[in-house]
Short mmCIF file of C-alpha atoms in Angstrom, two decimals:
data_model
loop_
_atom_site.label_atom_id
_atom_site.label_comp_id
_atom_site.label_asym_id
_atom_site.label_seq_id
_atom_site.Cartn_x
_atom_site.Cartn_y
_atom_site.Cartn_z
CA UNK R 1 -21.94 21.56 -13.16
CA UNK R 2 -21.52 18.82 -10.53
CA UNK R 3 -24.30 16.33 -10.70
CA UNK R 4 -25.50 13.36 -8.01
CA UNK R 5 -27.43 10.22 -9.14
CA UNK R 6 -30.37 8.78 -6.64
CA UNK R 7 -31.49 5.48 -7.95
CA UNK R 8 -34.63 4.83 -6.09
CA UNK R 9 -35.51 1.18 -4.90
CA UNK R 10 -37.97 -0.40 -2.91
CA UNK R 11 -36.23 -0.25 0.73
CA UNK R 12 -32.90 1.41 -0.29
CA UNK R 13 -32.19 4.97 -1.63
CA UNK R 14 -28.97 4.64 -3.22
CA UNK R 15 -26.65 7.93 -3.17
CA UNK R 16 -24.13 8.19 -5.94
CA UNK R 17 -22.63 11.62 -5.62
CA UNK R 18 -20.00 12.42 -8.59
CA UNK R 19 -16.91 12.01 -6.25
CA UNK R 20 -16.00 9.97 -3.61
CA UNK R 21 -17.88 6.66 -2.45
CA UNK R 22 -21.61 5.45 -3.00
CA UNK R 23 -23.87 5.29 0.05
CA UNK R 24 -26.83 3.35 0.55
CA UNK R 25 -29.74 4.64 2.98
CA UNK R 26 -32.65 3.17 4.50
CA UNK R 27 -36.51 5.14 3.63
CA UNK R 28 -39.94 5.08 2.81
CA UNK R 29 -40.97 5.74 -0.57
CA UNK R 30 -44.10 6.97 0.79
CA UNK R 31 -42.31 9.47 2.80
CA UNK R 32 -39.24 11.01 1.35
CA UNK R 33 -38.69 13.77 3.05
CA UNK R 34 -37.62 11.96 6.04
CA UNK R 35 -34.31 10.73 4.45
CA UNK R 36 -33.84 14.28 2.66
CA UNK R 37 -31.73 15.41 5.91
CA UNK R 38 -29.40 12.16 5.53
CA UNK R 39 -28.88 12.63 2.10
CA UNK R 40 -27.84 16.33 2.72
CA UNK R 41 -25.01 15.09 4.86
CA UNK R 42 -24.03 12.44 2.53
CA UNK R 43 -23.63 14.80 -0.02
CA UNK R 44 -21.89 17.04 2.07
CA UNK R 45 -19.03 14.40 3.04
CA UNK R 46 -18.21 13.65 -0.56
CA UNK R 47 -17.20 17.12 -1.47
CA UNK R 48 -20.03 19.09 -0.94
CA UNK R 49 -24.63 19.27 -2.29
CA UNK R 50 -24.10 19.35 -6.07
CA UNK R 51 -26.12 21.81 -8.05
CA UNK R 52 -28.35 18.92 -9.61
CA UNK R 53 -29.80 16.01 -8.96
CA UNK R 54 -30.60 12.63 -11.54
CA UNK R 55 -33.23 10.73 -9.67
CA UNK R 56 -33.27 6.69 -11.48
CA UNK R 57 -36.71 5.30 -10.58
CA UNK R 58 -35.92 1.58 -9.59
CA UNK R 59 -38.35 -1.48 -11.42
CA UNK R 60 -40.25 -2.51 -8.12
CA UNK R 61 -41.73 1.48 -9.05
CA UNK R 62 -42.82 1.06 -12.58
CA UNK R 63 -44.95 -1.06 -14.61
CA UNK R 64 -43.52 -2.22 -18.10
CA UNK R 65 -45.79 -2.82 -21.60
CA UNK R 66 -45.14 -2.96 -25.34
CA UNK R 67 -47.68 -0.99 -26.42
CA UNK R 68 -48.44 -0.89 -30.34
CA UNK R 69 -48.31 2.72 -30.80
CA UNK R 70 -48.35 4.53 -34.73
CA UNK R 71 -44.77 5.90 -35.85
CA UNK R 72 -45.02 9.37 -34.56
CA UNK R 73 -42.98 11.85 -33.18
CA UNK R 74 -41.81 10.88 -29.31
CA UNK R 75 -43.81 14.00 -27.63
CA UNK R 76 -47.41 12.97 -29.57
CA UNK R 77 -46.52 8.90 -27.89
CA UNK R 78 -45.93 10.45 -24.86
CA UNK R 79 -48.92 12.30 -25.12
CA UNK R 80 -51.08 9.55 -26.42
CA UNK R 81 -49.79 7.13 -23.06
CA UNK R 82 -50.86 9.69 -21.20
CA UNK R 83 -54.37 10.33 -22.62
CA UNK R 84 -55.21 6.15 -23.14
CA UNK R 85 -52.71 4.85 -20.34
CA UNK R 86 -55.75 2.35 -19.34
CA UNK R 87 -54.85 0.26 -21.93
CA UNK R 88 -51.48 -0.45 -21.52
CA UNK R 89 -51.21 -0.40 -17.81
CA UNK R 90 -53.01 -1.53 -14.80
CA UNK R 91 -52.14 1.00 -12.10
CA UNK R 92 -55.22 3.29 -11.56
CA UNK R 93 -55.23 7.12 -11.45
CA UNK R 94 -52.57 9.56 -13.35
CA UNK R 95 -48.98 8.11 -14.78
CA UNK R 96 -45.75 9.42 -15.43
CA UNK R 97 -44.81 7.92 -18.42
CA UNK R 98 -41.70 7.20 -21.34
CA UNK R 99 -41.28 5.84 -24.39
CA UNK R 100 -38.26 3.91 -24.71
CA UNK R 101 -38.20 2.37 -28.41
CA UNK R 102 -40.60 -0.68 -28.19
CA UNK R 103 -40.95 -0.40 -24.81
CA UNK R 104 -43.42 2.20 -22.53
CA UNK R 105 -42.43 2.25 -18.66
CA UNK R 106 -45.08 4.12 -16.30
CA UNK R 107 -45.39 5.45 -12.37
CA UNK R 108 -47.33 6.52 -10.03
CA UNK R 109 -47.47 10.47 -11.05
CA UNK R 110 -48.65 11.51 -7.04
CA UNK R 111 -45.60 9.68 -5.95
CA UNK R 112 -43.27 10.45 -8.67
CA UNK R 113 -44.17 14.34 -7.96
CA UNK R 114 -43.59 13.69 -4.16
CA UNK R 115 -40.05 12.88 -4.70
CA UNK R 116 -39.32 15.61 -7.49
CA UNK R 117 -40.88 18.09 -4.39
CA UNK R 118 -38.36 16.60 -1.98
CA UNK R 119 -35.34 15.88 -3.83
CA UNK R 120 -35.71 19.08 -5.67
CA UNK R 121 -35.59 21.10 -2.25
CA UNK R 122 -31.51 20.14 -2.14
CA UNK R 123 -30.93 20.05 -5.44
CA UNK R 124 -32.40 21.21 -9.40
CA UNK R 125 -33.58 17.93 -10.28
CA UNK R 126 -32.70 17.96 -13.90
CA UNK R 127 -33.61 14.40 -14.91
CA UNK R 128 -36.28 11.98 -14.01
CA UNK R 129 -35.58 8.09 -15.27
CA UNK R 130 -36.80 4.44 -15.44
CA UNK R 131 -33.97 1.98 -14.51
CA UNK R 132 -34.12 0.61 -18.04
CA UNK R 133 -33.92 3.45 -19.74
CA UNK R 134 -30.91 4.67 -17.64
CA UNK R 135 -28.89 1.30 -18.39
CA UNK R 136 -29.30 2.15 -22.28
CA UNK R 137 -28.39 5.40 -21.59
CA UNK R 138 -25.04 4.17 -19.85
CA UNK R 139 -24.56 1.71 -22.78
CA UNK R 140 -24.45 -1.09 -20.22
CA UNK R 141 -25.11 -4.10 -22.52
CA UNK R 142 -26.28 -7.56 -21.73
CA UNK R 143 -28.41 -9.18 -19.23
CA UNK R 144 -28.54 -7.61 -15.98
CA UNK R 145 -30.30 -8.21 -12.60
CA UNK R 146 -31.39 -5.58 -11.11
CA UNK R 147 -33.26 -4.74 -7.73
CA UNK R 148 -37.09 -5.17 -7.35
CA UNK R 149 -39.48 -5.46 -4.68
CA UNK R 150 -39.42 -7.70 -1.89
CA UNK R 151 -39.52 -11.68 -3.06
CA UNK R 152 -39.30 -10.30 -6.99
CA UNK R 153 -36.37 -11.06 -9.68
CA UNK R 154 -36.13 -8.49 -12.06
CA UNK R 155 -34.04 -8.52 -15.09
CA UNK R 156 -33.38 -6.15 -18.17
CA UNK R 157 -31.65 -7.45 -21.15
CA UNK R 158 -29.75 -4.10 -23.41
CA UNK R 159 -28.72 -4.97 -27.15
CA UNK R 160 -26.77 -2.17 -29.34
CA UNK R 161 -30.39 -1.53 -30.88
CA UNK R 162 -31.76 -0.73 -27.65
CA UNK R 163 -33.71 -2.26 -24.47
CA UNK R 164 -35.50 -5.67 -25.98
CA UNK R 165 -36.24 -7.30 -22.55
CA UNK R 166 -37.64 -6.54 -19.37
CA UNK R 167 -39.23 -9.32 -16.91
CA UNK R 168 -40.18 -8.59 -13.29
CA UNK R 169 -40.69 -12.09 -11.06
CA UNK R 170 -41.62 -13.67 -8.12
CA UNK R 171 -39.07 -16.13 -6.83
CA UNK R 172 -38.24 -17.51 -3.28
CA UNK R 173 -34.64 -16.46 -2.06
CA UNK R 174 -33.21 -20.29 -2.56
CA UNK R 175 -34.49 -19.96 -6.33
CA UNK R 176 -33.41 -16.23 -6.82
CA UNK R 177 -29.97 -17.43 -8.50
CA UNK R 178 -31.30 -20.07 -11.24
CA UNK R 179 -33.85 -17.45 -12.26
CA UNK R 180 -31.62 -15.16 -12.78
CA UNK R 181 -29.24 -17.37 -14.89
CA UNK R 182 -32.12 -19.04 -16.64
CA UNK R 183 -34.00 -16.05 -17.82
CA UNK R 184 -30.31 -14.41 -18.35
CA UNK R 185 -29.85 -17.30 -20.90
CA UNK R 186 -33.24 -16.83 -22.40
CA UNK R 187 -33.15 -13.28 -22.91
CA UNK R 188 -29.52 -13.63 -24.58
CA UNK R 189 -31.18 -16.32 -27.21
CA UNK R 190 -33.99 -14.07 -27.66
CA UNK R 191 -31.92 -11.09 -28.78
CA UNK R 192 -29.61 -12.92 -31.51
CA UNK R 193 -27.10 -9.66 -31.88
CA UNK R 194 -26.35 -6.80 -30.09
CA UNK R 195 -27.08 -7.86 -26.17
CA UNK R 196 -24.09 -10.29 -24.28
CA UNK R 197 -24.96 -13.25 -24.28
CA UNK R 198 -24.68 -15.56 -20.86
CA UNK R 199 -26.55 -15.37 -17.97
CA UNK R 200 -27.60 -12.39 -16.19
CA UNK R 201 -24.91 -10.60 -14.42
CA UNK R 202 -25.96 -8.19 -11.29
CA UNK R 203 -26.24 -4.65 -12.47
CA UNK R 204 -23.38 -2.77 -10.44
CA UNK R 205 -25.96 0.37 -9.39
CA UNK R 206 -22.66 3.01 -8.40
CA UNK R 207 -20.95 2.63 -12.01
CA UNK R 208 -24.46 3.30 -13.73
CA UNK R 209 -25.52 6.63 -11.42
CA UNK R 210 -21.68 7.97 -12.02
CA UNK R 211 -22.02 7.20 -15.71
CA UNK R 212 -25.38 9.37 -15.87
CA UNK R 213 -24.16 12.28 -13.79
CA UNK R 214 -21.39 12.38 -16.06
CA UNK R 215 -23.63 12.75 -19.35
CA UNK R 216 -24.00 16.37 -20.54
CA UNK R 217 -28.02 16.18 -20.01
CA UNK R 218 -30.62 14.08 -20.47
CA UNK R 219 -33.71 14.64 -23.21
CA UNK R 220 -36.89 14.95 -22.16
CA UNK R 221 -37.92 12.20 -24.53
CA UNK R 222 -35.90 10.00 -22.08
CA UNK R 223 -37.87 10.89 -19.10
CA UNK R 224 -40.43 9.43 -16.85
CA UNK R 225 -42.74 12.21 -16.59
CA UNK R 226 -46.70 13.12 -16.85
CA UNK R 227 -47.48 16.54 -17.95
CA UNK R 228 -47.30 18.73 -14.60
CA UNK R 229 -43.25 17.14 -14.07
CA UNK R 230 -42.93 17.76 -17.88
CA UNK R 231 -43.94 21.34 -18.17
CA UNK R 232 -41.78 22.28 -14.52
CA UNK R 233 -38.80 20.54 -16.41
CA UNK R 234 -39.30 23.07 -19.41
CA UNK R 235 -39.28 26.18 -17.23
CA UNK R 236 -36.35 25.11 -15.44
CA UNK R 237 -34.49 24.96 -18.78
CA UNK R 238 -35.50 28.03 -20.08
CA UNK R 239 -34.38 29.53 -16.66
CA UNK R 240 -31.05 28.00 -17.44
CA UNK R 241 -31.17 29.21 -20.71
CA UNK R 242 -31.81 32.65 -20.11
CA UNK R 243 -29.43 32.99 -17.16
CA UNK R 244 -26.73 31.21 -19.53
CA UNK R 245 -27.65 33.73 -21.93
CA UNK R 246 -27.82 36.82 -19.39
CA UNK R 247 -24.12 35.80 -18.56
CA UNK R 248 -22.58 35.41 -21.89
CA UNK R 249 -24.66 39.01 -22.77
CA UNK R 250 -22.78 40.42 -19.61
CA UNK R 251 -19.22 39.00 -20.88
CA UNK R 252 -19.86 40.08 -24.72
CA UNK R 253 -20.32 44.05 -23.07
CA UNK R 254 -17.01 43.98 -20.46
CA UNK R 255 -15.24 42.18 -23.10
CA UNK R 256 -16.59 44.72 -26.04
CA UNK R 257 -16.16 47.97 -23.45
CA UNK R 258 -12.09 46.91 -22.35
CA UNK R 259 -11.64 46.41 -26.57
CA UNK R 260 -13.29 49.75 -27.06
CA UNK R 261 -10.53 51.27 -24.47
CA UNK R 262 -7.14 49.85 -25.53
CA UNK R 263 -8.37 49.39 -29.94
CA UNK R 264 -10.72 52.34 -30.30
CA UNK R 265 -8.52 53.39 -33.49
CA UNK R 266 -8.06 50.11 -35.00
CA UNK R 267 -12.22 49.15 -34.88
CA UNK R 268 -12.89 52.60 -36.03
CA UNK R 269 -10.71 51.71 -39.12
CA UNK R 270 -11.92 48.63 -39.66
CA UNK R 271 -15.70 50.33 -39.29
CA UNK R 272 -14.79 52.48 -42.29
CA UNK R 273 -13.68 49.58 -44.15
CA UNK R 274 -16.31 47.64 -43.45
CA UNK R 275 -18.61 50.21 -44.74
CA UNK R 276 -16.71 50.78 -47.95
CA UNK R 277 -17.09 46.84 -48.96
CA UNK R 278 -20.38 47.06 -48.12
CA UNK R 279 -21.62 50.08 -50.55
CA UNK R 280 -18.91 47.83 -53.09
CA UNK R 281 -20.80 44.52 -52.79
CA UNK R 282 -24.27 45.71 -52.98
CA UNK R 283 -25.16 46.03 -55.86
CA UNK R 284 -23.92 42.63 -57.18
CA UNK R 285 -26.00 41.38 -53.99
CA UNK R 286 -29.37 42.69 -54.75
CA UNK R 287 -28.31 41.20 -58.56
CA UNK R 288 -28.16 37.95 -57.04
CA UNK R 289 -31.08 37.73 -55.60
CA UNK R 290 -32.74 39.13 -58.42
CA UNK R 291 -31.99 36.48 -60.24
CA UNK R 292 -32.49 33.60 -57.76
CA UNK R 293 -35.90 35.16 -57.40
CA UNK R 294 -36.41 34.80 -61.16
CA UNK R 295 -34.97 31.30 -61.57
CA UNK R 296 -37.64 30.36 -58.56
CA UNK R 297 -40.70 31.75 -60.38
CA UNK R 298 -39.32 30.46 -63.24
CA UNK R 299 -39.60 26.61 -62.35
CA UNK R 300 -42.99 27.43 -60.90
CA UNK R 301 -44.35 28.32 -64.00
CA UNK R 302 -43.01 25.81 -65.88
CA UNK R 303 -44.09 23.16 -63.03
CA UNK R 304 -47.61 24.65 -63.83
CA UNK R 305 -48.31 25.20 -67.37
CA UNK R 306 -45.45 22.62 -68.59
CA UNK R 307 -48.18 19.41 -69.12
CA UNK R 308 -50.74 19.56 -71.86
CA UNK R 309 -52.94 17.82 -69.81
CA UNK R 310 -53.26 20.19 -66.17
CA UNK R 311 -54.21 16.49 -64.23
CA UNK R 312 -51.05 15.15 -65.48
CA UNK R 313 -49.00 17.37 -63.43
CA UNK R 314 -48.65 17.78 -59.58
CA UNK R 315 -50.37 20.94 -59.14
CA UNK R 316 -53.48 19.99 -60.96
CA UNK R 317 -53.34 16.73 -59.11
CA UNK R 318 -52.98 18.59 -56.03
CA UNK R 319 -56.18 21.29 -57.26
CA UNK R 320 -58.51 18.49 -58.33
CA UNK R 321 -57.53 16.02 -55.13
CA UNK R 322 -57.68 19.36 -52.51
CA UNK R 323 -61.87 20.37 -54.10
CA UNK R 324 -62.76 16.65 -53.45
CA UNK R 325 -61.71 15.32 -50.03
CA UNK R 326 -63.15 17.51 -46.71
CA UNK R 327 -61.23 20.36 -45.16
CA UNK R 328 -60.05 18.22 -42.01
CA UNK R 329 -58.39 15.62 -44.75
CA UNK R 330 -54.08 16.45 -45.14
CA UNK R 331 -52.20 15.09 -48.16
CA UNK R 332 -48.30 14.35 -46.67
CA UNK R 333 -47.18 12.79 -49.64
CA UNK R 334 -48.23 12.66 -53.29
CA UNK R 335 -46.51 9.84 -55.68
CA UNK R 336 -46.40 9.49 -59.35
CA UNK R 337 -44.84 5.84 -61.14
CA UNK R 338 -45.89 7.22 -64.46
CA UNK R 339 -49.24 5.78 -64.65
CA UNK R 340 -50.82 5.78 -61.67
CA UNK R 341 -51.15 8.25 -58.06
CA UNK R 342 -50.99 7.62 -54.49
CA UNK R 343 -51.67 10.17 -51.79
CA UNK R 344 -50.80 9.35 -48.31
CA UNK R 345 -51.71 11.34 -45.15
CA UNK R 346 -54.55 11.44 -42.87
CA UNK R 347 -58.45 12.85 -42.05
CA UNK R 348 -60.69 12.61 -39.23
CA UNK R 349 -63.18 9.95 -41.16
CA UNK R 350 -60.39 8.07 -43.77
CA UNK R 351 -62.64 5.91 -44.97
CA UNK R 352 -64.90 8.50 -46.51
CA UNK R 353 -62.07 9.42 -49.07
CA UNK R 354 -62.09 6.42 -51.46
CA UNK R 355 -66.48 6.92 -52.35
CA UNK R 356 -65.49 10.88 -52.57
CA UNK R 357 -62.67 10.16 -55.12
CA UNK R 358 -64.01 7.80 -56.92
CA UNK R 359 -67.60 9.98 -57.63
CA UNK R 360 -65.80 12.13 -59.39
CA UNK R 361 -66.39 12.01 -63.20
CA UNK R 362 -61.93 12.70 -63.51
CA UNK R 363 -60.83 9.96 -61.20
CA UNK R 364 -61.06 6.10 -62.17
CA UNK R 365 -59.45 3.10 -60.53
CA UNK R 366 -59.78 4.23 -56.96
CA UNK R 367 -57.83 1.69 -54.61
CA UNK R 368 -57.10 1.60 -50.90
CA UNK R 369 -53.73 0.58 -50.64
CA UNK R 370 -52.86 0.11 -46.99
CA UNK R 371 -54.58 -0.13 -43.97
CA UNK R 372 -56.05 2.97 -41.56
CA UNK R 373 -53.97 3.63 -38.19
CA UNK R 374 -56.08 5.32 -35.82
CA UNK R 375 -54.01 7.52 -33.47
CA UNK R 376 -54.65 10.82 -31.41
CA UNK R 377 -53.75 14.08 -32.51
CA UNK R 378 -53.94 16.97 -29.97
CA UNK R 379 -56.86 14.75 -28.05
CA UNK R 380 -58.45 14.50 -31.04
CA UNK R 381 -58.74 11.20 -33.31
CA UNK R 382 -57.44 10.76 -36.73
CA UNK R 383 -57.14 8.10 -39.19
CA UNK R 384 -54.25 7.61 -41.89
CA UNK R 385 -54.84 6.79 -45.25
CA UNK R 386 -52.88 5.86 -48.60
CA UNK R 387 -54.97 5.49 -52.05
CA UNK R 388 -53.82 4.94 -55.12
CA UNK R 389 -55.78 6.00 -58.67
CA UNK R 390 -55.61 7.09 -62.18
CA UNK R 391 -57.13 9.93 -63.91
CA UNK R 392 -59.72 8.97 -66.63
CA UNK R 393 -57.77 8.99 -70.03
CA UNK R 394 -54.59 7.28 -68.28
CA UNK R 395 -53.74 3.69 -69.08
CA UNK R 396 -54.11 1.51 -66.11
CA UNK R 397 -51.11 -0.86 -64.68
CA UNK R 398 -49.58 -1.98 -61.41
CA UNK R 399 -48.31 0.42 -58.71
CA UNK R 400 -44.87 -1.53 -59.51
CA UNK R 401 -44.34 -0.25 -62.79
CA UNK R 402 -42.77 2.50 -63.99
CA UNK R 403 -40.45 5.10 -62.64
CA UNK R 404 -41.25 5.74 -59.24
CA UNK R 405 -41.15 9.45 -58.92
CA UNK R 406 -42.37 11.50 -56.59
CA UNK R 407 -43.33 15.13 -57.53
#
């Protein structure tokens, strides 16, 4: 599938088909269909309009933060940027945002969605990116300078654990150069391994669209996006899917109808002897599983009724924890050391869980041993908790001790 990079900046539209030479056009990022005509014929002189597009979303477009977010999967950050993006950035109205390690880029989503519309109408546009996202995508490390708006120095500063800088300045055209080189050297001290160190070399735009439009695809965790550009991205990869599928359906039955003319004897044959290994094999098959079915119920039971003591073992930890705490309270993970429990998860109200446990006439000792996270979940909030206590009748001692197993 041939594949063209656009990397979008503030007065240039750079076009980076995947042969021949780089071009460089003129346009209006308000108005983008007006260059959609020139980038046709562009395209068209280096070999012909490609079947997709990779549109790179230059910094003088985005807006960079660190937000603090909980360790959760990438779709619930995106998600929670998206739902609370006031916080972290200062453009006003609806974002397209990604998550890129410790770092959360976000655009415009009217004019992101203008672009997708007009871009899209020459070619699929398979890939939406941020400029620093597409660098550690290329494995371009070091400092690099790349393009911003008018009178602005931007730099972006790539380790082998990811992006870890990202400045956007305003400089006068005389002082352009020792910015560069002095934030360049900054950024290297700042990252101690991974990034080049040095000053900030110019980021060569042409090597860093071909490198992209060479990459097999690009995850939708990597993508600038709000939810309308999101959910359009899905349904064009289903689409693919299914007409990927469709095609390999249609080769399976000419390939399977041209065997069935020239070996009709020889898969008959091996049809019958098929069948006979079959009727040999079963029964020592369904004896197998009857007796991994047995073994199964077997350490069940004896994961049950094994302790003396029904609160010493998980499932009566599990039974006496699950008729205390509310029905909007989760357990993820329940410890043991050999003296004491933890239980770590999350509820809607966490800090209603330590005065439940510890009211109960079984459970002694009742310790908070980390602090809440708040975080959204499906637009609503939760909190996450992890308390640690004994059973009444169980010697008390430091979390430390003992074993450390986990049921």
């Amino acid at each position: 599938m041939r594949t063209a990079t656009l990397v979008l900046e503030h007065a240039q539209l750079h076009v980076i088909p995947d042969r021949g030479a780089a071009q460089t056009l003129a346009w209006e990022p308000q108005h983008p269909e007006w260059v959609s005509d020139a980038v046709v014929s562009l395209l068209q002189d280096s070999g012909g309009v490609p079947t997709s597009l990779v549109l790179v979303v230059g910094l003088a477009f985005l807006e960079a933060a660190q937000p603090a977010l909980p360790p959760v999967a990438s779709d619930v950050q995106h998600r929670m940027l998206l739902a609370d993006h006031e916080r972290f950035f200062v453009t006003d109205g609806p974002l397209a945002v990604v998550v890129d390690g410790a770092w959360a880029f976000a655009c415009e989503a009217t004019t992101m969605r203008d672009w997708w519309e007009s871009f899209n109408a020459i070619a699929t546009v398979r890939a939406v990116m941020a400029l620093p996202t597409a660098i550690r995508l290329c494995g371009l490390t070091g400092t690099w300078a790349v393009p911003c708006g008018p009178g602005e120095s931007g730099l972006v500063t790539v380790s082998s654990r990811g992006i870890t800088d990202v400045r956007r300045s305003r400089t006068t055209n005389s002082a352009r150069a020792d910015h560069i080189a002095s934030a360049g050297a900054d950024a290297a001290a700042s990252t101690a391994s991974g990034a080049t160190t040095g000053a900030a070399m110019p980021l060569d735009v042409p090597t860093c669209g071909r490198l992209l439009g060479t990459r097999d695809g690009v995850s939708l965790t990597d993508q600038l996006l709000d939810a309308t550009l999101k959910a359009r991205l899905v349904s064009q990869g289903r689409a693919r899917h299914w007409r990927a599928a469709a095609l390999v359906a249609t080769g399976v039955l000419l390939f399977a109808w041209a065997l069935s003319v020239r070996q009709a004897r020889t898969i008959a044959a091996l049809r019958v002897e098929h069948a006979r290994l079959e009727a040999l094999s079963s029964a020592p098959r369904a004896a197998q599983l009857r007796m991994v079915a047995a073994q199964q119920e077997q350490i069940i039971l004896d994961a049950a009724t094994g302790d003396a003591d029904a609160l010493a073992s998980p499932l009566g930890a599990l039974a006496r924890i699950g008729a205390i705490v509310p029905a909007d309270a989760f357990v993820q993970r329940l410890e043991w050391n050999g003296e004491r429990w933890r239980i770590d998860g999350s509820a809607v109200d966490a800090a209603r869980l330590v005065p439940l446990l510890d009211a109960d006439s079984a459970i002694v000792d009742v310790q908070s041993l980390a602090p809440s996270t708040r975080f959204m979940d499906g637009g609503r909030p939760r909190n996450s908790f992890s308390i640690g206590f004994r059973f009444s009748g169980t010697p008390s001692a430091p979390m430390g001790a003992g074993s450390g197993h986990t049921p």
